[in-house]
XYZ file of C-alpha atoms in Angstrom:
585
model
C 136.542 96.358 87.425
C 139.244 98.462 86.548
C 138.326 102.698 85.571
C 140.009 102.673 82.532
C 137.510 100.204 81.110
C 135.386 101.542 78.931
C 132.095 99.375 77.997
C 129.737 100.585 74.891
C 131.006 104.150 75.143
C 130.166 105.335 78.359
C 132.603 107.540 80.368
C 135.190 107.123 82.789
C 133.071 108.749 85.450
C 129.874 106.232 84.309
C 132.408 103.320 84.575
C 133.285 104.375 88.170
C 129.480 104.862 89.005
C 129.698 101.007 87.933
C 132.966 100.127 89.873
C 131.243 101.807 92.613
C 128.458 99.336 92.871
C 130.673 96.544 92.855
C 132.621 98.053 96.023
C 129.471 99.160 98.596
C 128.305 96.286 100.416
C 125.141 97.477 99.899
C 124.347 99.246 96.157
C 122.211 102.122 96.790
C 118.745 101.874 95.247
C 119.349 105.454 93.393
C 122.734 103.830 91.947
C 120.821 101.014 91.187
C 118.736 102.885 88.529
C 121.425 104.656 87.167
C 123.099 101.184 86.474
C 120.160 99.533 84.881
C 118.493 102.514 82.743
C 121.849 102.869 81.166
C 121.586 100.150 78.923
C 120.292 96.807 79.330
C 122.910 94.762 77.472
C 125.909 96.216 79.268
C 128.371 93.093 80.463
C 128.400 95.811 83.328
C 124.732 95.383 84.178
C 125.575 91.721 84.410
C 129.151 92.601 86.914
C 126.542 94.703 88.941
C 124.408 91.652 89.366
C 126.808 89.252 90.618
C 127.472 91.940 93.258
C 124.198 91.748 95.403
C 125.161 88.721 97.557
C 127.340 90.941 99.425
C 124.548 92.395 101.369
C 124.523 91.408 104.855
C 121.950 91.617 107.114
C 122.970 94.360 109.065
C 123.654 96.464 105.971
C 120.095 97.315 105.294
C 119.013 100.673 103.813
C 115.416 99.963 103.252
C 112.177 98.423 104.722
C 111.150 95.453 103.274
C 113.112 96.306 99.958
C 111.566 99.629 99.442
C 113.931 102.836 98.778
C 112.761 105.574 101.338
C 111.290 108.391 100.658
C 113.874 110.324 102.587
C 112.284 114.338 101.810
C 109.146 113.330 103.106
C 110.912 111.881 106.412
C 113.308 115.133 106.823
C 109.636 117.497 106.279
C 108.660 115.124 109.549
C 111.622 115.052 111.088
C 111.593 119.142 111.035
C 108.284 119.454 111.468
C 107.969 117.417 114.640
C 111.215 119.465 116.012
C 109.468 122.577 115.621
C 105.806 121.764 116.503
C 107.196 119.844 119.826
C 110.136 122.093 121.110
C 109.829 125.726 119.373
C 108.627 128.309 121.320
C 108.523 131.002 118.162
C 112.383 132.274 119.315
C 113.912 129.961 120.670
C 113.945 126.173 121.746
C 113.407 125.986 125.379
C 115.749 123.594 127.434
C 118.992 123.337 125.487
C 122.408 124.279 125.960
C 123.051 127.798 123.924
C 125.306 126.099 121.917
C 123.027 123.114 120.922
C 120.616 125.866 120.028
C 122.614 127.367 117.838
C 123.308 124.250 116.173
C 119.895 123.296 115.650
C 119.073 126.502 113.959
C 122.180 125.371 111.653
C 120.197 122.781 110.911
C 117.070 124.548 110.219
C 119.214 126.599 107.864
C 120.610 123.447 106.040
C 117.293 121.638 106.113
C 115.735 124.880 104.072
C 118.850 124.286 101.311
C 118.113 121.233 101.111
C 114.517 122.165 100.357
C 115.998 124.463 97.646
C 117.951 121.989 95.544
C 114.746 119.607 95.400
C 113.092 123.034 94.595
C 116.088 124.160 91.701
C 116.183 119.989 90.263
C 112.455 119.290 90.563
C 112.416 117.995 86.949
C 114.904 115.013 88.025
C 112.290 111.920 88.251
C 112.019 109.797 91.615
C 110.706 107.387 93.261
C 108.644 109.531 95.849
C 106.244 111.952 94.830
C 106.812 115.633 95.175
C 105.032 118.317 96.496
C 104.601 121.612 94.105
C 107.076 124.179 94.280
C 104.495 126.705 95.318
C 104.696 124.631 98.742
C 108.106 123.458 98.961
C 108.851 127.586 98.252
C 106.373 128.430 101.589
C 108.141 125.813 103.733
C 111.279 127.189 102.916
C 109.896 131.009 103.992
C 108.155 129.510 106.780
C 111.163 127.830 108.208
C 113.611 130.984 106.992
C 111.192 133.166 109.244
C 111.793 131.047 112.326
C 115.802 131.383 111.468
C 115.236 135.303 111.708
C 113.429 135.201 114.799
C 115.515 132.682 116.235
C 118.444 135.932 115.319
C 116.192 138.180 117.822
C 116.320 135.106 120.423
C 119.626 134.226 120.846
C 121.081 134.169 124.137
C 124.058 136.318 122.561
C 124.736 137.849 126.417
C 125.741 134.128 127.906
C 127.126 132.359 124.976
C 129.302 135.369 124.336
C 131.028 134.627 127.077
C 131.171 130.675 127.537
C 134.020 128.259 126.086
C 135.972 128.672 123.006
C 133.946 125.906 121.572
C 131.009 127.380 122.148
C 131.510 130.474 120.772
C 132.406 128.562 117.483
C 129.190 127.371 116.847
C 127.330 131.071 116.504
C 130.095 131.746 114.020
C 129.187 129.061 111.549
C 125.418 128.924 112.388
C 125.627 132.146 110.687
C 127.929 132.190 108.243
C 125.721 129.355 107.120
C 122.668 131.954 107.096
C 124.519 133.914 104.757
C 125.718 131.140 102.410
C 121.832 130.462 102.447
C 120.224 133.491 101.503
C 122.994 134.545 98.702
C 122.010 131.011 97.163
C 118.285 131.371 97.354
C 118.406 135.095 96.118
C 120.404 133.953 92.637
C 117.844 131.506 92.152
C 114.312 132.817 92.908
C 115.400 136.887 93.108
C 114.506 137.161 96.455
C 115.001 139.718 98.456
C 116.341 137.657 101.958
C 120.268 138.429 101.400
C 119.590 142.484 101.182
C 117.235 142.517 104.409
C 119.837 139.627 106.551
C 123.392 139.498 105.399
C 125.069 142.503 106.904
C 123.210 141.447 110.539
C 124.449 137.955 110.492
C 127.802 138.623 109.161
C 128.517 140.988 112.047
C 127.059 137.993 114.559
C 129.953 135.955 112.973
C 132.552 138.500 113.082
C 131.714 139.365 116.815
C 132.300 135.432 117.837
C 134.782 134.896 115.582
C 136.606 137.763 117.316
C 136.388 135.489 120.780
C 138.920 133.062 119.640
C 140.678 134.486 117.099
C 143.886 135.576 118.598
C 143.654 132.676 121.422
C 146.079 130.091 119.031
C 148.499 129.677 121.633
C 152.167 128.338 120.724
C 153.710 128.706 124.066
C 151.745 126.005 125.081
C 151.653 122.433 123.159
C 153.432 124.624 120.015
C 149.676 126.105 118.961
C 146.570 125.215 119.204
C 143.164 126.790 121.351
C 142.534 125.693 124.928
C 138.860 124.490 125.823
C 138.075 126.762 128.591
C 140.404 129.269 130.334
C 138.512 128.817 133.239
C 139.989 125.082 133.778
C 143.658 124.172 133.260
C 145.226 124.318 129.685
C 143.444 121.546 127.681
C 143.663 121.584 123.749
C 140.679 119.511 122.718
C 139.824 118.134 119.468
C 136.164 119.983 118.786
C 137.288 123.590 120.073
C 140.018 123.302 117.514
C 138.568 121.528 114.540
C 135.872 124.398 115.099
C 138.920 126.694 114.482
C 139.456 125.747 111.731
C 136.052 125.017 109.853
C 135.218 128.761 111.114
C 137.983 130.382 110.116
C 137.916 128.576 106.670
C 134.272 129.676 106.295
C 134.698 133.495 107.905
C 137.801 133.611 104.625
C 135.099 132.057 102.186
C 131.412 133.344 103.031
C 131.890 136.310 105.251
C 131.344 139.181 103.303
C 132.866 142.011 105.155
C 131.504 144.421 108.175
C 132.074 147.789 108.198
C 129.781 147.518 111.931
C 132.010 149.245 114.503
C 129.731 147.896 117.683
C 131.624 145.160 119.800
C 128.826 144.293 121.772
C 127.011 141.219 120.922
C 123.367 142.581 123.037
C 122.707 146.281 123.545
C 122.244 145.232 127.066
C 125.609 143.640 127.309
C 127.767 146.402 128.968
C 124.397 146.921 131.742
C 124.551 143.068 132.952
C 128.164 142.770 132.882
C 129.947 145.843 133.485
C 132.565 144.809 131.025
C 133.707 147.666 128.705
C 134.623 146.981 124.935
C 136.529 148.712 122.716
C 135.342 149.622 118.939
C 135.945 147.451 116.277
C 137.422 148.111 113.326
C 136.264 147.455 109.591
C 136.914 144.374 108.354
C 136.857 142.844 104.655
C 135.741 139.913 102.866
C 138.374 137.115 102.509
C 140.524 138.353 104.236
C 143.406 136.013 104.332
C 144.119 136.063 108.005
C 140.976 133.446 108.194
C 142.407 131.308 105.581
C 146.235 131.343 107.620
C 144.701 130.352 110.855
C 142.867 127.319 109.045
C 145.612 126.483 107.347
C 148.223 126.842 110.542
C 145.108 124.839 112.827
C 144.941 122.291 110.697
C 148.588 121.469 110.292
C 148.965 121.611 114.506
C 145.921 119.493 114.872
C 147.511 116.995 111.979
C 150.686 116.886 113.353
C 150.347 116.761 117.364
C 148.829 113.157 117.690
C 145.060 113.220 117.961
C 143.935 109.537 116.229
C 144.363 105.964 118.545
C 145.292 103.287 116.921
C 142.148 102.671 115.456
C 142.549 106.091 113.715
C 139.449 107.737 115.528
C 139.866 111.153 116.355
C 140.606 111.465 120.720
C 139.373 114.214 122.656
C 142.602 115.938 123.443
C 145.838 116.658 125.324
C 146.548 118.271 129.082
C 149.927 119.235 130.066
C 151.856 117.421 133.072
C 152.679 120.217 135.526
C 155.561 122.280 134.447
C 154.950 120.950 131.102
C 154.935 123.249 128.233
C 154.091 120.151 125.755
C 150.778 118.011 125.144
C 151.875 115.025 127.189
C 148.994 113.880 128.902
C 146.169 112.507 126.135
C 142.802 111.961 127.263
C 141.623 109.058 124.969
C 137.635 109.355 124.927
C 136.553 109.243 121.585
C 133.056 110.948 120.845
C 131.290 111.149 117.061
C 131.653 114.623 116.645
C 135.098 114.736 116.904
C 135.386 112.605 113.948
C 132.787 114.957 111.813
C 133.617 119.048 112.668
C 137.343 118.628 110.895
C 135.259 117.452 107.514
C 133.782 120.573 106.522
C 137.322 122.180 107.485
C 138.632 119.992 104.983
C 136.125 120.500 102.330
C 136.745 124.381 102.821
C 140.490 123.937 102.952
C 140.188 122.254 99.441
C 138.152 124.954 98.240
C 140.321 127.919 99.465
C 143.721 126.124 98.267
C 143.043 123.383 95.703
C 144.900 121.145 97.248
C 143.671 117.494 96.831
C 145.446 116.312 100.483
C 142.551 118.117 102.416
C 140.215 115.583 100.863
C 142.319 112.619 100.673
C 142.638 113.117 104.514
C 139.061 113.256 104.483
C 138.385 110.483 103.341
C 140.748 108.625 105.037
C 138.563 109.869 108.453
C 135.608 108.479 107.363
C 136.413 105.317 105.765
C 137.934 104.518 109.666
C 134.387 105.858 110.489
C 132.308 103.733 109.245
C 134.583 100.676 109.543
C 134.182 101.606 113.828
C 130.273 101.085 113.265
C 130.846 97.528 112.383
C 129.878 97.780 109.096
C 132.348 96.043 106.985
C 132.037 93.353 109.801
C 132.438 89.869 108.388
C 129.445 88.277 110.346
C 126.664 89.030 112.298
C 128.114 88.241 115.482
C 130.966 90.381 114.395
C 128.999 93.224 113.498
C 127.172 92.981 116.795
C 130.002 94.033 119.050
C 131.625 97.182 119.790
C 133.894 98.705 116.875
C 135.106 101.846 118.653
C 131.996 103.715 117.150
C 129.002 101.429 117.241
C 128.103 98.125 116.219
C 125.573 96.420 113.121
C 126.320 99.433 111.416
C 125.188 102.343 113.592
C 126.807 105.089 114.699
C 127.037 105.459 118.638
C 128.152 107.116 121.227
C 129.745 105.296 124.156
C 126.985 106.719 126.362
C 123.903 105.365 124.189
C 123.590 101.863 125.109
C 123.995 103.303 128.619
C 121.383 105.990 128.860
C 124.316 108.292 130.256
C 124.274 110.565 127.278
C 124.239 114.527 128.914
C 122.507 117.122 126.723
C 125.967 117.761 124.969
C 126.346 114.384 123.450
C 122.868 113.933 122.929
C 123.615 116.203 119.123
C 126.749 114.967 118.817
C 125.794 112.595 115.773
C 124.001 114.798 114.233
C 126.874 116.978 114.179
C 128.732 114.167 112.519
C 126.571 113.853 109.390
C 125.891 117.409 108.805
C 129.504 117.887 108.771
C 129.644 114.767 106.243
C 127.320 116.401 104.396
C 128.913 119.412 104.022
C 132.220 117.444 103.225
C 130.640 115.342 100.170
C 128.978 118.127 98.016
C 129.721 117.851 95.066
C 132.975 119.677 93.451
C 132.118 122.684 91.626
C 133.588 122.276 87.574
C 132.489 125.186 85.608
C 131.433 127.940 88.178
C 133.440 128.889 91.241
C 130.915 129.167 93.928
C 132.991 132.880 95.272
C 134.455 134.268 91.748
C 138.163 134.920 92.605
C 138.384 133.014 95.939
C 137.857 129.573 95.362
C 138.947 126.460 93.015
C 137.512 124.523 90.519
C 138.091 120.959 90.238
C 139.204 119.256 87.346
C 136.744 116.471 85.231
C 138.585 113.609 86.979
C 139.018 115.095 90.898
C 135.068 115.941 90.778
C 134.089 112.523 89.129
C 136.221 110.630 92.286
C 134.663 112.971 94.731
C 131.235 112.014 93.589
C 132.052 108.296 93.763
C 133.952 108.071 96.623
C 130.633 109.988 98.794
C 128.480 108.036 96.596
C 129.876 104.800 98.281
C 128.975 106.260 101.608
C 125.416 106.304 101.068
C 124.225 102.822 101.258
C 125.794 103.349 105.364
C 124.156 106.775 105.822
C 120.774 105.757 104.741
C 121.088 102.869 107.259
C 122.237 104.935 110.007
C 118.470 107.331 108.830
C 116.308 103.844 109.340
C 118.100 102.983 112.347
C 117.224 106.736 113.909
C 114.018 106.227 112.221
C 112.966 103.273 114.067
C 113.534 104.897 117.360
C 110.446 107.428 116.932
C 107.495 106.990 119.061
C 104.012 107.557 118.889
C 105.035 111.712 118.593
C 107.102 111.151 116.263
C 110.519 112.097 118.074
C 113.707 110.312 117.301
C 115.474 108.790 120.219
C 119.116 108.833 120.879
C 120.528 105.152 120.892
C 119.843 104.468 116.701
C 121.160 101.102 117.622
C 118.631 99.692 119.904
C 115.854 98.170 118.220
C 118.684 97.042 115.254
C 118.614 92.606 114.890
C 121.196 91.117 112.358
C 118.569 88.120 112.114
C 121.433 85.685 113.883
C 121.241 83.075 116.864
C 124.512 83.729 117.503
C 124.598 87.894 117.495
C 126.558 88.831 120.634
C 124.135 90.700 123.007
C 124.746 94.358 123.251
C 126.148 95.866 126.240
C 127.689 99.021 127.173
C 131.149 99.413 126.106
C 133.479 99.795 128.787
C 135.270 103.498 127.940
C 138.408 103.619 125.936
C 141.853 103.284 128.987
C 143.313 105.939 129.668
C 139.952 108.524 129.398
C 137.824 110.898 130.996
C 134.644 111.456 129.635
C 133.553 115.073 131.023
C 130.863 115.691 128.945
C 128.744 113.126 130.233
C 130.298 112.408 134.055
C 131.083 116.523 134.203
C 131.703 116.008 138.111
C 135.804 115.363 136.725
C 135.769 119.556 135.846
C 136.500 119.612 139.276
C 139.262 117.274 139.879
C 142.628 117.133 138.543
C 143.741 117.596 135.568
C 140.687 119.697 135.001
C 141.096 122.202 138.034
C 142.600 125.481 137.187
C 145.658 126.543 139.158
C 148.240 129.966 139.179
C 147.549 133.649 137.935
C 146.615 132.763 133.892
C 143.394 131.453 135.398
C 142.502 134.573 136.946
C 143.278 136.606 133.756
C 140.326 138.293 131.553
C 135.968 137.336 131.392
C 135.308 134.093 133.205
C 134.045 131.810 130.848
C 131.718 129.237 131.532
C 129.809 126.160 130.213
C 126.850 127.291 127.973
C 123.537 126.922 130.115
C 119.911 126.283 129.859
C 117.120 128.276 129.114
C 113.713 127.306 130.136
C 112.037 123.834 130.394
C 110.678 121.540 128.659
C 110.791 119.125 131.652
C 113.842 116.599 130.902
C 114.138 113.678 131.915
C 117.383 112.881 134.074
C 116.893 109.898 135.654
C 116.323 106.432 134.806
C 112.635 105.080 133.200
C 110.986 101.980 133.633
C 110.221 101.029 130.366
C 110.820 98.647 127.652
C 111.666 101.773 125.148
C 115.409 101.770 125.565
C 114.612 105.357 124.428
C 112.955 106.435 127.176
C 115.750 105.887 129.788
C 118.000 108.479 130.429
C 117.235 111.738 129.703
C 114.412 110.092 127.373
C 113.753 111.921 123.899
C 114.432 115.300 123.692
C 115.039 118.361 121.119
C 118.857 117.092 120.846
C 117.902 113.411 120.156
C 115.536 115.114 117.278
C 118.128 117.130 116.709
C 120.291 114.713 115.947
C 117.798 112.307 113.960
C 117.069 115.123 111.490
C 120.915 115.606 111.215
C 120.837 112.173 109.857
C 117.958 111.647 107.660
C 118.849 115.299 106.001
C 121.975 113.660 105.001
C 120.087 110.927 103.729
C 118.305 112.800 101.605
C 121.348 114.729 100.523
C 123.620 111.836 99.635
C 120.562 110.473 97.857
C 119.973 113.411 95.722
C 123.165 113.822 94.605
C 123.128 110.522 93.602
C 120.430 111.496 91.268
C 121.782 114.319 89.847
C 125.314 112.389 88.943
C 122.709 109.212 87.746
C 121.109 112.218 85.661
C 124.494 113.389 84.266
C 125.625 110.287 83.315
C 122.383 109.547 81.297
């Protein structure tokens, strides 16, 4: 059905809601509603019919027909993280850099707890708690954010990887978008009390990689880890550039002078820093290195042929060029870049940032096997998963290391980020960024729209992984059936040629092209991998059990981690459905 159709009156955007349900393989139940409480002698109602045979089997987004109630299932999902793995600072056994990233999440889970809070008028399905509630949750879960502040294990992570450090910068920039949005709408008090402490936790990470965007080596672009030789991954500089996109949006100056991110810093080190000096908001340095990473990572060769995102380049010796291209693929290289994208567009206008975007995910969810013609099709291995789940190549196997353990849930709350919707009437920083025209905004909303159908069935596939506690396992895709004699069984998908895949076999660090060799190695703070604090008693060998889940490294805070990661965008891509539906009304 063409746009420019235009059936009893209704809009061009309403039209496309309708196009839209003619083009998802499965229509959303949300959509679904919009379509049919529109009117009920549309010839569009009767188009939207003919579409439901193309469901497939694999495609499904509901149990037993039902639309989920996906707020209820992100309170558990956060709720069971916190009861099982908080310790009231911290969460004991991860990787510094996963916690920070969970606490991003916490942050994000509380905004998402907001907008239900700011649209609870829109009707739906589920029933809603009162706002007297939904507000404590949100200042129960805020509280644990500030202590988490106090708990940080700013000493080691300060002086890990470049990736690493990445991470702290937009777990708290994130803080700060937060509390400026929850003070406009309930006049709290969170931003005064917060904002200047986390922006200077930004700047001080920020600072870490900021003048590390190396031409003389592969013409730009950040090395992983100066400790090992020169390799410019994919995640350390897609975090480049969502950070510095988001320090030139959302960090709101620091006039702090102290360059040490623990009082006891210089005492356990011995390392001497020198004062820093005041910095201002949107500052368009940031928005210059986003810009300038973006274009090197566009430019320099980073997709296969599938158009999946590889993990990065090492230099043949006496090499000044990326030659050498390690071709592991992991999901949250495909998911990082997104928000970079999304902030790109906001900073610049520019409609390429998220016409590349989604151009990444469509070849995204097309490597889960989704669009697969039939069930034996969808059954094997895409590049990305199979019967429509996301996975990582290490899932089936129970391989997965405590890094890649989070990595999809760093893929949808990136794609969450991405698919907000396009701000129209109200720049959300006055003077900074863009508004999108009628027509960009009303695409935007479609094109996510489209997505959601696949995200919710990613949600129920993580969903079905939980056991009797509630946790989320890390292979979605194990208890998945397409209902067909002939599905092809799963198996572990032999890695991409041509790869190494150090996060989860890290014994290669220590064997060439990894090892570090000559004087730059030598040259300023060592920085290492981000370790563990604590226990919580992981798993880390192999479990006799029938629970797919529990081999491996079994369920742990990144597999819930991760789960919430996807259910939150379930309930994200859901609402906004409802609120367009609602617009359109």
């Amino acid at each position: 059905m063409a746009a420019s159709r235009v059936f009893e009156g209704h809009s061009v955007a309403s039209i496309e809601v309708f196009d839209l349900a003619c083009t998802m393989p499965r229509p959303s139940s949300h959509i679904q509603d919009v379509v049919y409480s529109i009117t009920s002698t549309s010839p569009i109602v009767n188009e939207y019919k003919a579409c439901a045979h193309h469901e497939q089997p694999w495609q499904s987004s509901t149990i037993d027909g039902r639309p989920m109630s996906w707020l209820n299932e992100v309170e558990t999902a956060l709720s069971t993280m916190q009861t099982i793995y908080w310790n009231g600072t911290y969460w004991p056994g991860a990787l510094q850099w996963v916690d920070a990233f969970l606490d991003t999440l916490l942050i994000a889970s509380d905004r998402s707890f907001t907008n239900e809070l700011q649209s609870s008028s829109i009707g739906v399905v589920r029933s809603q708690p009162s706002n007297s509630r939904r507000q404590a949750d949100i200042e129960r879960y805020f509280s644990q954010v500030e202590a988490y502040y106090g708990g940080e294990d700013t000493v080691q992570i300060f002086d890990a990887a470049y990736d690493d450090a990445q991470w702290v910068v937009l777990e708290w920039l994130a803080a700060i978008k937060f509390v400026q949005h929850y003070d406009d709408l309930l006049g709290s008090d969170r931003g005064a009390r917060n904002i200047a402490r986390f922006a200077h936790r930004a700047r001080l990470f920020y600072n870490i990689v900021q003048g590390e965007f190396n031409t003389s080596l592969c013409d730009g672009g950040i090395t992983w880890n100066p400790t090992l030789a020169t390799y410019k991954n994919a995640i350390t500089n897609e975090l480049f550039i969502s950070s510095s996109i988001a320090m030139y949006l959302y960090f709101p100056g620091d006039n702090d002078t102290d360059p040490y991110p623990n009082p006891d810093y210089l005492s356990l080190t011995n390392v001497t820093l020198p004062a820093l000096p005041a910095v201002q908001a949107h500052d368009t340095v940031y928005l210059e290195n986003a810009i300038n990473g973006y274009a090197w990572l566009k430019s320099h060769n980073f997709t296969n042929a599938q158009g999946l995102i590889v993990d990065g380049f090492h230099l043949s010796d006496n090499q000044t060029r990326c030659d050498k291209r390690n071709e592991m693929v992991y999901t949250y290289n495909q998911g990082v870049v997104l928000s970079g994208l999304r902030g790109l567009w906001e900073a610049t206008g520019k409609a390429s940032y998220l016409d590349d975007g989604y151009a990444l995910i469509a070849t995204v969810i097309n490597a889960t096997g989704w669009h697969a013609d039939t069930a034996t099709e969808a059954a094997r291995w895409s590049g990305l998963g199979r019967n429509g789940v996301m996975e990582d190549y290490c899932d089936a196997a129970a391989t997965c290391s405590q890094d890649s353990q989070i990595f999809k849930g760093i893929y949808f709350e990136h794609l969450d980020v991405f698919c907000e919707s396009l701000p129209t009437s109200i720049p959300p920083v006055p003077g900074v960024t863009k508004l999108a025209d009628a027509n960009l905004a009303a695409s935007h909303a479609v094109k996510c729209s489209s997505y959601l159908p696949w995200v919710e069935h990613n949600a129920l596939a993580a969903l079905q992984t939980r056991n009797d506690s509630d946790v989320i396992g890390g292979w979605w895709g194990a208890g998945c059936s397409n209902h067909s004699q002939s599905a092809a069984p799963y198996s572990t998908a032999a890695l991409p040629a041509g790869s190494w895949d150090e996060r989860n076999q890290p014994w290669v660090l220590g064997q060439s092209p990894w090892t570090c060799r000559g004087r730059a190695c030598q040259s300023g703070r060592r920085r290492t991998s981000s370790s563990i604090r604590g226990s919580l008693g992981g798993r880390s060998s192999y479990l006799s059990s029938r629970d797919h889940n529990n081999k491996g490294r079994g369920r742990t805070v990144e597999t819930q981690g991760s789960g919430l990661g996807v259910v939150k965008a379930a309930n994200d891509f859901s609402y906004r459905a409802r609120v367009k539906g609602r617009e359109l009304l």
